[in-house]
Amino acid sequence: MAKVYTHMTMSLDGYIADLNDGTGELFGWYGAGDVTVPSADERWSFQVDANSAEMLREVLAGAGALVCGRRLFDLTNGWNDSHPIGAPVVVVTHNAPEDATKWPRTTFVDGVAEGIARAREIAGNKHVSVASADIARQALDLGLVDEVYVSLVPVLLGKGIPYFANLTSAPQRFDDPVVIQGRGATHLRYRVRR
Amino acid sequence: MAKVYTHMTMSLDGYIADLNDGTGELFGWYGAGDVTVPSADERWSFQVDANSAEMLREVLAGAGALVCGRRLFDLTNGWNDSHPIGAPVVVVTHNAPEDATKWPRTTFVDGVAEGIARAREIAGNKHVSVASADIARQALDLGLVDEVYVSLVPVLLGKGIPYFANLTSAPQRFDDPVVIQGRGATHLRYRVRR
């Protein structure tokens, strides 16, 4: 069945980027092996170890829509309307850009629940991936997330942008994860308990 | 060779206790199975799954001394001079208690580096376990920790006492971990990179 999941790369102390949005200490695993995993954008591919490749192929193949916030959309210029996951993007925002037609595969929706509902429609039988930490946290609070994937990187950043900050519906309990040890990241896949 | 390690049970969002020092959401794995692992104190034992038992036996058998801070010492009344790990305790504190003779197996030392050095002497060929998060963080900053064990619990607490807060010598990079999936906790054992 189609599910809603969120996948983030996180340091052992819980950060998904440094305070300047830098991911240099975290994203090394995307290039730490010799197995090429193509993205949906032919200009980009990943070079990972065999275990990470298995995880990454599944994530890429399963996604039918991607939900993000306006900040990540702006940071990436909306991935130029072509996210490497190969799926249409739903941006949760109170203010759609005036030139929204520049991103024809991208949908702008006000509200997290509404954005995920729209992404479910777009995804059909495939999965919905929540790509912004802030949206993921709100979706967790609303009980809308089925699985949480964490690629846990063996580094302590000391400070940065936290994955799970400001959760209001805590404690949130998960089942024990499926674990795949990759080179440079431990991939943990948790099912959220209802 | 004798090593210095720290082992803590941590939520997926990085907390080792709630804001009231409660560990109810975290310590479930210590009782989540049917394998009995005796502690050094005959009044206490653990009931864990077979994988966690393997990890726990190694930790219990290897420890030659335990280092903690004054706060944990006070919270536990110094484990009544009989820590379940079965090793003498070194308390890092500026102020040894006036009735220190009530804890004959416990040593009070001023300074983290000094405390770990004293613990190494006591431990001999065995390992030194750092049991307080605050001492572990200072020892990491001083480059005195060889291995970091994390028993990662599938829960988001939202808030609490963080394991790795206020690290100043970041980023700290570790090797990929040895992973043991237990029931209720994923045991991750990291070697600190120099």
mmCIF file of C-alpha atoms in Angstrom:
data_model
loop_
_atom_site.group_PDB
_atom_site.id
_atom_site.type_symbol
_atom_site.label_atom_id
_atom_site.label_comp_id
_atom_site.label_asym_id
_atom_site.label_seq_id
_atom_site.Cartn_x
_atom_site.Cartn_y
_atom_site.Cartn_z
ATOM 1 C CA MET A 1 0.000 0.000 0.000
ATOM 2 C CA ALA A 2 1.155 3.530 -0.665
ATOM 3 C CA LYS A 3 2.820 5.038 2.376
ATOM 4 C CA VAL A 4 4.103 8.395 3.553
ATOM 5 C CA TYR A 5 7.725 8.374 4.606
ATOM 6 C CA THR A 6 10.502 10.785 5.326
ATOM 7 C CA HIS A 7 14.176 10.103 4.617
ATOM 8 C CA MET A 8 16.920 12.316 5.990
ATOM 9 C CA THR A 9 20.658 12.015 6.505
ATOM 10 C CA MET A 10 21.418 12.880 10.135
ATOM 11 C CA SER A 11 24.506 13.156 12.326
ATOM 12 C CA LEU A 12 24.700 11.015 15.457
ATOM 13 C CA ASP A 13 23.858 14.138 17.461
ATOM 14 C CA GLY A 14 20.713 14.763 15.451
ATOM 15 C CA TYR A 15 21.581 17.417 12.869
ATOM 16 C CA ILE A 16 20.677 17.358 9.163
ATOM 17 C CA ALA A 17 22.910 20.295 8.224
ATOM 18 C CA ASP A 18 25.262 22.756 9.841
ATOM 19 C CA LEU A 19 24.028 26.237 10.763
ATOM 20 C CA ASN A 20 24.803 27.452 7.214
ATOM 21 C CA ASP A 21 22.776 24.614 5.589
ATOM 22 C CA GLY A 22 26.069 22.866 4.801
ATOM 23 C CA THR A 23 25.948 19.085 4.406
ATOM 24 C CA GLY A 24 29.618 18.409 3.687
ATOM 25 C CA GLU A 25 30.089 16.309 6.823
ATOM 26 C CA LEU A 26 26.877 14.353 6.163
ATOM 27 C CA PHE A 27 26.505 13.597 2.459
ATOM 28 C CA GLY A 28 29.818 11.777 1.998
ATOM 29 C CA TRP A 29 28.029 8.413 1.855
ATOM 30 C CA TYR A 30 26.352 9.468 -1.417
ATOM 31 C CA GLY A 31 29.805 9.244 -3.012
ATOM 32 C CA ALA A 32 31.568 6.662 -0.848
ATOM 33 C CA GLY A 33 31.388 3.582 -3.073
ATOM 34 C CA ASP A 34 31.755 2.293 -6.598
ATOM 35 C CA VAL A 35 28.159 1.305 -7.387
ATOM 36 C CA THR A 36 26.496 3.866 -9.653
ATOM 37 C CA VAL A 37 22.861 4.559 -8.870
ATOM 38 C CA PRO A 38 21.359 6.862 -11.487
ATOM 39 C CA SER A 39 18.960 9.549 -10.357
ATOM 40 C CA ALA A 40 15.963 10.580 -12.446
ATOM 41 C CA ASP A 41 17.993 13.547 -13.642
ATOM 42 C CA GLU A 42 20.596 12.218 -16.060
ATOM 43 C CA ARG A 43 23.085 14.887 -15.004
ATOM 44 C CA TRP A 44 23.226 13.425 -11.492
ATOM 45 C CA SER A 45 24.080 10.008 -10.164
ATOM 46 C CA PHE A 46 25.212 8.518 -6.879
ATOM 47 C CA GLN A 47 28.370 6.451 -6.291
ATOM 48 C CA VAL A 48 27.667 4.374 -3.243
ATOM 49 C CA ASP A 49 28.568 1.048 -1.661
ATOM 50 C CA ALA A 50 26.459 -2.000 -2.519
ATOM 51 C CA ASN A 51 24.359 -1.865 0.670
ATOM 52 C CA SER A 52 23.554 1.822 0.312
ATOM 53 C CA ALA A 53 22.752 1.214 -3.370
ATOM 54 C CA GLU A 54 20.078 -1.289 -2.400
ATOM 55 C CA MET A 55 18.477 1.224 -0.028
ATOM 56 C CA LEU A 56 18.772 4.116 -2.462
ATOM 57 C CA ARG A 57 17.296 2.243 -5.433
ATOM 58 C CA GLU A 58 14.291 1.318 -3.354
ATOM 59 C CA VAL A 59 13.779 4.918 -2.244
ATOM 60 C CA LEU A 60 14.145 6.233 -5.788
ATOM 61 C CA ALA A 61 11.891 3.631 -7.368
ATOM 62 C CA GLY A 62 9.140 3.910 -4.781
ATOM 63 C CA ALA A 63 8.545 7.654 -4.693
ATOM 64 C CA GLY A 64 5.461 8.935 -6.467
ATOM 65 C CA ALA A 65 5.515 12.452 -5.087
ATOM 66 C CA LEU A 66 7.747 14.564 -2.895
ATOM 67 C CA VAL A 67 6.585 17.096 -0.304
ATOM 68 C CA CYS A 68 8.813 19.948 0.831
ATOM 69 C CA GLY A 69 8.586 23.372 2.416
ATOM 70 C CA ARG A 70 9.093 26.735 0.796
ATOM 71 C CA ARG A 71 12.558 27.167 2.309
ATOM 72 C CA LEU A 72 13.966 24.020 0.711
ATOM 73 C CA PHE A 73 12.206 24.909 -2.546
ATOM 74 C CA ASP A 74 13.892 28.321 -2.523
ATOM 75 C CA LEU A 75 17.303 26.902 -1.546
ATOM 76 C CA THR A 76 17.255 24.521 -4.519
ATOM 77 C CA ASN A 77 15.315 26.749 -6.954
ATOM 78 C CA GLY A 78 12.681 24.030 -6.926
ATOM 79 C CA TRP A 79 15.270 21.546 -8.227
ATOM 80 C CA ASN A 80 14.625 23.292 -11.567
ATOM 81 C CA ASP A 81 11.346 21.379 -11.659
ATOM 82 C CA SER A 82 13.261 18.092 -11.923
ATOM 83 C CA HIS A 83 13.941 16.546 -8.515
ATOM 84 C CA PRO A 84 16.500 13.706 -8.691
ATOM 85 C CA ILE A 85 13.950 11.379 -7.115
ATOM 86 C CA GLY A 86 12.026 11.631 -10.397
ATOM 87 C CA ALA A 87 8.660 12.489 -8.901
ATOM 88 C CA PRO A 88 6.488 15.613 -8.952
ATOM 89 C CA VAL A 89 7.016 18.007 -6.057
ATOM 90 C CA VAL A 90 4.373 19.469 -3.739
ATOM 91 C CA VAL A 91 5.500 22.615 -1.919
ATOM 92 C CA VAL A 92 3.727 23.464 1.323
ATOM 93 C CA THR A 93 3.518 27.240 1.523
ATOM 94 C CA HIS A 94 1.181 30.101 2.385
ATOM 95 C CA ASN A 95 2.592 32.051 -0.561
ATOM 96 C CA ALA A 96 3.010 30.382 -3.931
ATOM 97 C CA PRO A 97 5.551 32.178 -6.109
ATOM 98 C CA GLU A 98 4.024 34.578 -8.632
ATOM 99 C CA ASP A 99 5.952 32.876 -11.438
ATOM 100 C CA ALA A 100 4.793 29.399 -10.385
ATOM 101 C CA THR A 101 4.303 28.392 -14.023
ATOM 102 C CA LYS A 102 8.128 28.185 -14.301
ATOM 103 C CA TRP A 103 7.773 24.889 -12.360
ATOM 104 C CA PRO A 104 5.023 23.051 -14.264
ATOM 105 C CA ARG A 105 5.542 19.725 -12.427
ATOM 106 C CA THR A 106 5.434 21.472 -9.044
ATOM 107 C CA THR A 107 2.242 22.076 -7.050
ATOM 108 C CA PHE A 108 1.887 24.725 -4.338
ATOM 109 C CA VAL A 109 -0.476 23.896 -1.487
ATOM 110 C CA ASP A 110 -1.293 25.748 1.743
ATOM 111 C CA GLY A 111 -1.109 23.468 4.803
ATOM 112 C CA VAL A 112 0.791 20.298 5.671
ATOM 113 C CA ALA A 113 -2.219 17.969 5.780
ATOM 114 C CA GLU A 114 -3.488 19.416 2.502
ATOM 115 C CA GLY A 115 -0.052 19.096 0.905
ATOM 116 C CA ILE A 116 0.273 15.447 1.877
ATOM 117 C CA ALA A 117 -3.277 14.701 0.690
ATOM 118 C CA ARG A 118 -2.475 16.304 -2.669
ATOM 119 C CA ALA A 119 0.805 14.349 -2.870
ATOM 120 C CA ARG A 120 -1.067 11.105 -2.186
ATOM 121 C CA GLU A 121 -3.366 11.825 -5.127
ATOM 122 C CA ILE A 122 -0.395 12.554 -7.380
ATOM 123 C CA ALA A 123 1.539 9.484 -6.191
ATOM 124 C CA GLY A 124 -1.303 7.053 -6.811
ATOM 125 C CA ASN A 125 0.003 3.590 -5.932
ATOM 126 C CA LYS A 126 3.490 4.894 -5.202
ATOM 127 C CA HIS A 127 4.814 6.458 -2.016
ATOM 128 C CA VAL A 128 4.932 10.022 -0.745
ATOM 129 C CA SER A 129 8.343 11.245 0.407
ATOM 130 C CA VAL A 130 8.504 14.176 2.829
ATOM 131 C CA ALA A 131 11.752 16.005 2.183
ATOM 132 C CA SER A 132 11.838 18.958 4.596
ATOM 133 C CA ALA A 133 12.550 18.387 8.274
ATOM 134 C CA ASP A 134 10.072 21.047 9.323
ATOM 135 C CA ILE A 135 7.280 19.515 7.219
ATOM 136 C CA ALA A 136 8.228 16.024 8.426
ATOM 137 C CA ARG A 137 7.941 17.160 12.029
ATOM 138 C CA GLN A 138 4.514 18.705 11.461
ATOM 139 C CA ALA A 139 3.377 15.593 9.568
ATOM 140 C CA LEU A 140 4.572 13.417 12.477
ATOM 141 C CA ASP A 141 2.626 15.620 14.884
ATOM 142 C CA LEU A 142 -0.467 15.169 12.682
ATOM 143 C CA GLY A 143 -0.013 11.377 12.614
ATOM 144 C CA LEU A 144 0.452 11.389 8.828
ATOM 145 C CA VAL A 145 3.835 9.623 8.584
ATOM 146 C CA ASP A 146 4.048 5.838 8.182
ATOM 147 C CA GLU A 147 7.812 5.354 8.081
ATOM 148 C CA VAL A 148 10.866 7.343 9.120
ATOM 149 C CA TYR A 149 14.153 6.588 7.328
ATOM 150 C CA VAL A 150 17.317 7.900 8.894
ATOM 151 C CA SER A 151 20.726 7.592 7.277
ATOM 152 C CA LEU A 152 22.774 7.997 10.455
ATOM 153 C CA VAL A 153 26.248 9.386 9.839
ATOM 154 C CA PRO A 154 29.076 8.630 12.286
ATOM 155 C CA VAL A 155 29.901 12.230 13.105
ATOM 156 C CA LEU A 156 29.090 14.676 15.897
ATOM 157 C CA LEU A 157 28.509 18.166 14.508
ATOM 158 C CA GLY A 158 28.047 19.861 17.894
ATOM 159 C CA LYS A 159 25.494 22.263 16.454
ATOM 160 C CA GLY A 160 23.356 22.659 13.365
ATOM 161 C CA ILE A 161 19.811 22.242 12.116
ATOM 162 C CA PRO A 162 18.085 19.459 14.069
ATOM 163 C CA TYR A 163 15.949 16.824 12.376
ATOM 164 C CA PHE A 164 13.284 16.403 15.027
ATOM 165 C CA ALA A 165 13.106 19.745 16.838
ATOM 166 C CA ASN A 166 9.896 21.112 18.351
ATOM 167 C CA LEU A 167 7.896 17.927 18.137
ATOM 168 C CA THR A 168 4.725 18.480 20.143
ATOM 169 C CA SER A 169 3.154 15.008 20.009
ATOM 170 C CA ALA A 170 5.959 13.319 21.965
ATOM 171 C CA PRO A 171 6.768 10.645 22.857
ATOM 172 C CA GLN A 172 6.417 9.130 19.402
ATOM 173 C CA ARG A 173 7.211 5.424 19.448
ATOM 174 C CA PHE A 174 8.487 3.447 16.469
ATOM 175 C CA ASP A 175 8.994 -0.262 15.868
ATOM 176 C CA ASP A 176 12.555 -1.578 15.867
ATOM 177 C CA PRO A 177 14.174 -0.569 12.585
ATOM 178 C CA VAL A 178 15.302 -2.477 9.554
ATOM 179 C CA VAL A 179 19.047 -1.764 9.526
ATOM 180 C CA ILE A 180 21.329 -1.586 6.492
ATOM 181 C CA GLN A 181 24.948 -0.706 7.254
ATOM 182 C CA GLY A 182 26.337 1.351 4.403
ATOM 183 C CA ARG A 183 29.743 2.917 3.990
ATOM 184 C CA GLY A 184 29.548 6.256 5.790
ATOM 185 C CA ALA A 185 25.963 5.839 6.986
ATOM 186 C CA THR A 186 23.801 3.411 8.948
ATOM 187 C CA HIS A 187 20.417 3.284 7.211
ATOM 188 C CA LEU A 188 17.613 2.851 9.740
ATOM 189 C CA ARG A 189 14.036 2.397 8.610
ATOM 190 C CA TYR A 190 11.397 2.790 11.323
ATOM 191 C CA ARG A 191 7.679 2.149 11.160
ATOM 192 C CA VAL A 192 5.723 4.695 13.204
ATOM 193 C CA ARG A 193 3.458 3.131 15.831
ATOM 194 C CA ARG A 194 -0.139 4.296 15.953
ATOM 195 C CA MET B 1 44.506 -2.914 24.943
ATOM 196 C CA ALA B 2 42.545 -1.138 27.620
ATOM 197 C CA LYS B 3 40.270 1.498 26.155
ATOM 198 C CA VAL B 4 38.078 4.329 27.358
ATOM 199 C CA TYR B 5 34.489 4.095 26.189
ATOM 200 C CA THR B 6 31.139 5.581 26.963
ATOM 201 C CA HIS B 7 27.855 3.704 26.698
ATOM 202 C CA MET B 8 24.517 5.467 26.843
ATOM 203 C CA THR B 9 20.947 4.646 25.893
ATOM 204 C CA MET B 10 19.657 7.450 23.659
ATOM 205 C CA SER B 11 16.400 8.298 21.908
ATOM 206 C CA LEU B 12 16.459 8.769 18.133
ATOM 207 C CA ASP B 13 16.280 12.522 18.754
ATOM 208 C CA GLY B 14 19.335 12.452 20.983
ATOM 209 C CA TYR B 15 18.085 12.431 24.569
ATOM 210 C CA ILE B 16 19.332 10.200 27.399
ATOM 211 C CA ALA B 17 16.510 11.111 29.806
ATOM 212 C CA ASP B 18 13.482 13.332 29.973
ATOM 213 C CA LEU B 19 13.702 16.725 31.680
ATOM 214 C CA ASN B 20 12.973 15.074 35.049
ATOM 215 C CA ASP B 21 15.796 12.505 34.624
ATOM 216 C CA GLY B 22 13.154 9.902 33.747
ATOM 217 C CA THR B 23 14.271 6.987 31.594
ATOM 218 C CA GLY B 24 10.988 5.088 31.324
ATOM 219 C CA GLU B 25 10.769 5.537 27.548
ATOM 220 C CA LEU B 26 14.410 4.526 27.085
ATOM 221 C CA PHE B 27 15.318 1.659 29.406
ATOM 222 C CA GLY B 28 12.620 -0.772 28.221
ATOM 223 C CA TRP B 29 15.218 -2.819 26.317
ATOM 224 C CA TYR B 30 16.881 -3.780 29.632
ATOM 225 C CA GLY B 31 13.759 -5.856 30.333
ATOM 226 C CA ALA B 32 12.517 -6.720 26.851
ATOM 227 C CA GLY B 33 13.674 -10.327 26.536
ATOM 228 C CA ASP B 34 14.001 -13.643 28.286
ATOM 229 C CA VAL B 35 17.764 -13.954 28.590
ATOM 230 C CA THR B 36 18.927 -13.188 32.117
ATOM 231 C CA VAL B 37 22.191 -11.273 32.340
ATOM 232 C CA PRO B 38 23.296 -10.953 35.963
ATOM 233 C CA SER B 39 24.808 -7.688 37.095
ATOM 234 C CA ALA B 40 27.633 -7.563 39.645
ATOM 235 C CA ASP B 41 25.019 -6.741 42.271
ATOM 236 C CA GLU B 42 23.090 -9.936 42.980
ATOM 237 C CA ARG B 43 19.911 -7.960 43.676
ATOM 238 C CA TRP B 44 19.808 -6.757 40.080
ATOM 239 C CA SER B 45 19.737 -8.543 36.756
ATOM 240 C CA PHE B 46 18.721 -7.750 33.207
ATOM 241 C CA GLN B 47 16.145 -9.641 31.110
ATOM 242 C CA VAL B 48 17.074 -8.934 27.520
ATOM 243 C CA ASP B 49 16.902 -10.511 24.088
ATOM 244 C CA ALA B 50 19.789 -12.697 22.941
ATOM 245 C CA ASN B 51 21.458 -9.987 20.834
ATOM 246 C CA SER B 52 21.349 -7.400 23.597
ATOM 247 C CA ALA B 53 22.616 -10.032 26.031
ATOM 248 C CA GLU B 54 25.733 -10.509 23.926
ATOM 249 C CA MET B 55 26.406 -6.769 23.951
ATOM 250 C CA LEU B 56 25.622 -6.353 27.626
ATOM 251 C CA ARG B 57 27.802 -9.268 28.786
ATOM 252 C CA GLU B 58 30.741 -7.802 26.912
ATOM 253 C CA VAL B 59 30.203 -4.386 28.485
ATOM 254 C CA LEU B 60 29.845 -5.860 31.976
ATOM 255 C CA ALA B 61 32.833 -8.180 31.672
ATOM 256 C CA GLY B 62 35.161 -5.584 30.184
ATOM 257 C CA ALA B 63 34.757 -2.708 32.610
ATOM 258 C CA GLY B 64 37.582 -2.203 35.098
ATOM 259 C CA ALA B 65 36.485 1.216 36.337
ATOM 260 C CA LEU B 66 33.599 3.589 35.863
ATOM 261 C CA VAL B 67 33.838 7.378 35.693
ATOM 262 C CA CYS B 68 30.863 9.590 36.484
ATOM 263 C CA GLY B 69 30.056 13.122 37.556
ATOM 264 C CA ARG B 70 28.874 14.323 40.928
ATOM 265 C CA ARG B 71 25.278 14.755 39.724
ATOM 266 C CA LEU B 72 24.877 11.104 38.738
ATOM 267 C CA PHE B 73 26.651 10.054 41.921
ATOM 268 C CA ASP B 74 24.148 12.083 43.975
ATOM 269 C CA LEU B 75 21.141 10.851 41.974
ATOM 270 C CA THR B 76 22.080 7.220 42.649
ATOM 271 C CA ASN B 77 23.593 7.700 46.127
ATOM 272 C CA GLY B 78 26.816 6.434 44.563
ATOM 273 C CA TRP B 79 25.081 3.160 43.696
ATOM 274 C CA ASN B 80 25.567 2.385 47.403
ATOM 275 C CA ASP B 81 29.242 1.785 46.556
ATOM 276 C CA SER B 82 28.244 -1.205 44.402
ATOM 277 C CA HIS B 83 27.662 -0.237 40.769
ATOM 278 C CA PRO B 84 25.944 -3.037 38.782
ATOM 279 C CA ILE B 85 28.846 -3.011 36.331
ATOM 280 C CA GLY B 86 30.930 -4.481 39.147
ATOM 281 C CA ALA B 87 33.824 -2.059 38.923
ATOM 282 C CA PRO B 88 35.114 0.686 41.226
ATOM 283 C CA VAL B 89 33.723 4.151 40.559
ATOM 284 C CA VAL B 90 35.671 7.372 40.045
ATOM 285 C CA VAL B 91 33.621 10.531 40.629
ATOM 286 C CA VAL B 92 34.828 13.701 38.933
ATOM 287 C CA THR B 93 34.029 16.582 41.268
ATOM 288 C CA HIS B 94 35.473 19.758 42.742
ATOM 289 C CA ASN B 95 33.896 18.856 46.076
ATOM 290 C CA ALA B 96 34.237 15.351 47.475
ATOM 291 C CA PRO B 97 31.527 14.575 50.016
ATOM 292 C CA GLU B 98 32.615 15.000 53.633
ATOM 293 C CA ASP B 99 31.447 11.481 54.444
ATOM 294 C CA ALA B 100 33.361 9.977 51.492
ATOM 295 C CA THR B 101 34.433 7.011 53.608
ATOM 296 C CA LYS B 102 30.852 5.708 53.270
ATOM 297 C CA TRP B 103 31.832 4.716 49.699
ATOM 298 C CA PRO B 104 35.141 2.854 50.201
ATOM 299 C CA ARG B 105 35.317 1.562 46.597
ATOM 300 C CA THR B 106 34.653 5.059 45.223
ATOM 301 C CA THR B 107 37.373 7.592 44.439
ATOM 302 C CA PHE B 108 36.786 11.361 44.188
ATOM 303 C CA VAL B 109 39.007 13.231 41.734
ATOM 304 C CA ASP B 110 39.021 16.868 40.609
ATOM 305 C CA GLY B 111 39.151 17.194 36.798
ATOM 306 C CA VAL B 112 38.040 15.022 33.892
ATOM 307 C CA ALA B 113 41.523 14.217 32.586
ATOM 308 C CA GLU B 114 42.681 13.427 36.114
ATOM 309 C CA GLY B 115 39.596 11.263 36.746
ATOM 310 C CA ILE B 116 40.120 9.222 33.601
ATOM 311 C CA ALA B 117 43.832 8.821 34.358
ATOM 312 C CA ARG B 118 42.968 7.548 37.850
ATOM 313 C CA ALA B 119 40.336 5.208 36.396
ATOM 314 C CA ARG B 120 42.910 3.806 33.952
ATOM 315 C CA GLU B 121 45.202 2.983 36.854
ATOM 316 C CA ILE B 122 42.370 1.271 38.720
ATOM 317 C CA ALA B 123 41.171 -0.615 35.624
ATOM 318 C CA GLY B 124 44.588 -2.051 34.778
ATOM 319 C CA ASN B 125 44.132 -4.270 31.740
ATOM 320 C CA LYS B 126 40.392 -3.728 31.694
ATOM 321 C CA HIS B 127 38.410 -0.854 30.195
ATOM 322 C CA VAL B 128 37.264 2.469 31.572
ATOM 323 C CA SER B 129 33.565 3.233 31.164
ATOM 324 C CA VAL B 130 32.440 6.866 31.245
ATOM 325 C CA ALA B 131 28.902 6.926 32.602
ATOM 326 C CA SER B 132 27.859 10.592 32.727
ATOM 327 C CA ALA B 133 26.961 12.409 29.519
ATOM 328 C CA ASP B 134 28.568 15.619 30.713
ATOM 329 C CA ILE B 135 31.846 13.855 31.567
ATOM 330 C CA ALA B 136 31.703 11.918 28.286
ATOM 331 C CA ARG B 137 31.337 15.161 26.351
ATOM 332 C CA GLN B 138 34.312 16.749 28.131
ATOM 333 C CA ALA B 139 36.373 13.581 27.620
ATOM 334 C CA LEU B 140 35.495 13.621 23.898
ATOM 335 C CA ASP B 141 36.590 17.259 23.719
ATOM 336 C CA LEU B 142 39.884 16.288 25.387
ATOM 337 C CA GLY B 143 40.432 13.413 22.923
ATOM 338 C CA LEU B 144 40.331 10.844 25.714
ATOM 339 C CA VAL B 145 37.543 8.566 24.411
ATOM 340 C CA ASP B 146 38.344 5.552 22.235
ATOM 341 C CA GLU B 147 34.850 4.205 21.609
ATOM 342 C CA VAL B 148 31.306 5.515 21.832
ATOM 343 C CA TYR B 149 28.503 2.967 22.367
ATOM 344 C CA VAL B 150 24.969 4.128 21.737
ATOM 345 C CA SER B 151 21.937 1.980 22.416
ATOM 346 C CA LEU B 152 19.556 3.836 20.100
ATOM 347 C CA VAL B 153 15.921 3.539 21.137
ATOM 348 C CA PRO B 154 13.142 3.881 18.540
ATOM 349 C CA VAL B 155 11.367 6.786 20.195
ATOM 350 C CA LEU B 156 11.255 10.557 19.774
ATOM 351 C CA LEU B 157 11.077 12.279 23.151
ATOM 352 C CA GLY B 158 10.736 15.820 21.787
ATOM 353 C CA LYS B 159 12.747 17.240 24.675
ATOM 354 C CA GLY B 160 15.000 16.033 27.444
ATOM 355 C CA ILE B 161 18.636 15.823 28.465
ATOM 356 C CA PRO B 162 20.809 15.558 25.353
ATOM 357 C CA TYR B 163 23.706 13.112 25.105
ATOM 358 C CA PHE B 164 26.115 15.217 23.085
ATOM 359 C CA ALA B 165 25.257 18.834 23.924
ATOM 360 C CA ASN B 166 27.868 21.609 24.001
ATOM 361 C CA LEU B 167 30.618 19.698 22.286
ATOM 362 C CA THR B 168 33.333 22.204 21.443
ATOM 363 C CA SER B 169 35.734 20.047 19.432
ATOM 364 C CA ALA B 170 33.272 19.392 16.590
ATOM 365 C CA PRO B 171 33.084 17.886 14.082
ATOM 366 C CA GLN B 172 34.149 14.633 15.710
ATOM 367 C CA ARG B 173 34.314 11.821 13.181
ATOM 368 C CA PHE B 174 33.885 8.146 13.997
ATOM 369 C CA ASP B 175 34.382 4.983 11.974
ATOM 370 C CA ASP B 176 31.295 3.144 10.764
ATOM 371 C CA PRO B 177 29.797 1.309 13.722
ATOM 372 C CA VAL B 178 29.486 -2.326 14.647
ATOM 373 C CA VAL B 179 25.709 -2.789 14.771
ATOM 374 C CA ILE B 180 23.754 -5.213 16.948
ATOM 375 C CA GLN B 181 19.977 -5.017 16.606
ATOM 376 C CA GLY B 182 18.389 -5.764 19.944
ATOM 377 C CA ARG B 183 14.758 -5.762 20.948
ATOM 378 C CA GLY B 184 13.920 -2.174 21.797
ATOM 379 C CA ALA B 185 17.368 -0.780 20.982
ATOM 380 C CA THR B 186 19.877 -0.689 18.140
ATOM 381 C CA HIS B 187 23.324 -1.056 19.678
ATOM 382 C CA LEU B 188 25.889 1.011 17.771
ATOM 383 C CA ARG B 189 29.557 0.851 18.659
ATOM 384 C CA TYR B 190 31.736 3.582 17.149
ATOM 385 C CA ARG B 191 35.496 3.947 17.209
ATOM 386 C CA VAL B 192 36.533 7.597 17.534
ATOM 387 C CA ARG B 193 38.863 8.772 14.749
ATOM 388 C CA ARG B 194 42.039 10.564 15.813
#
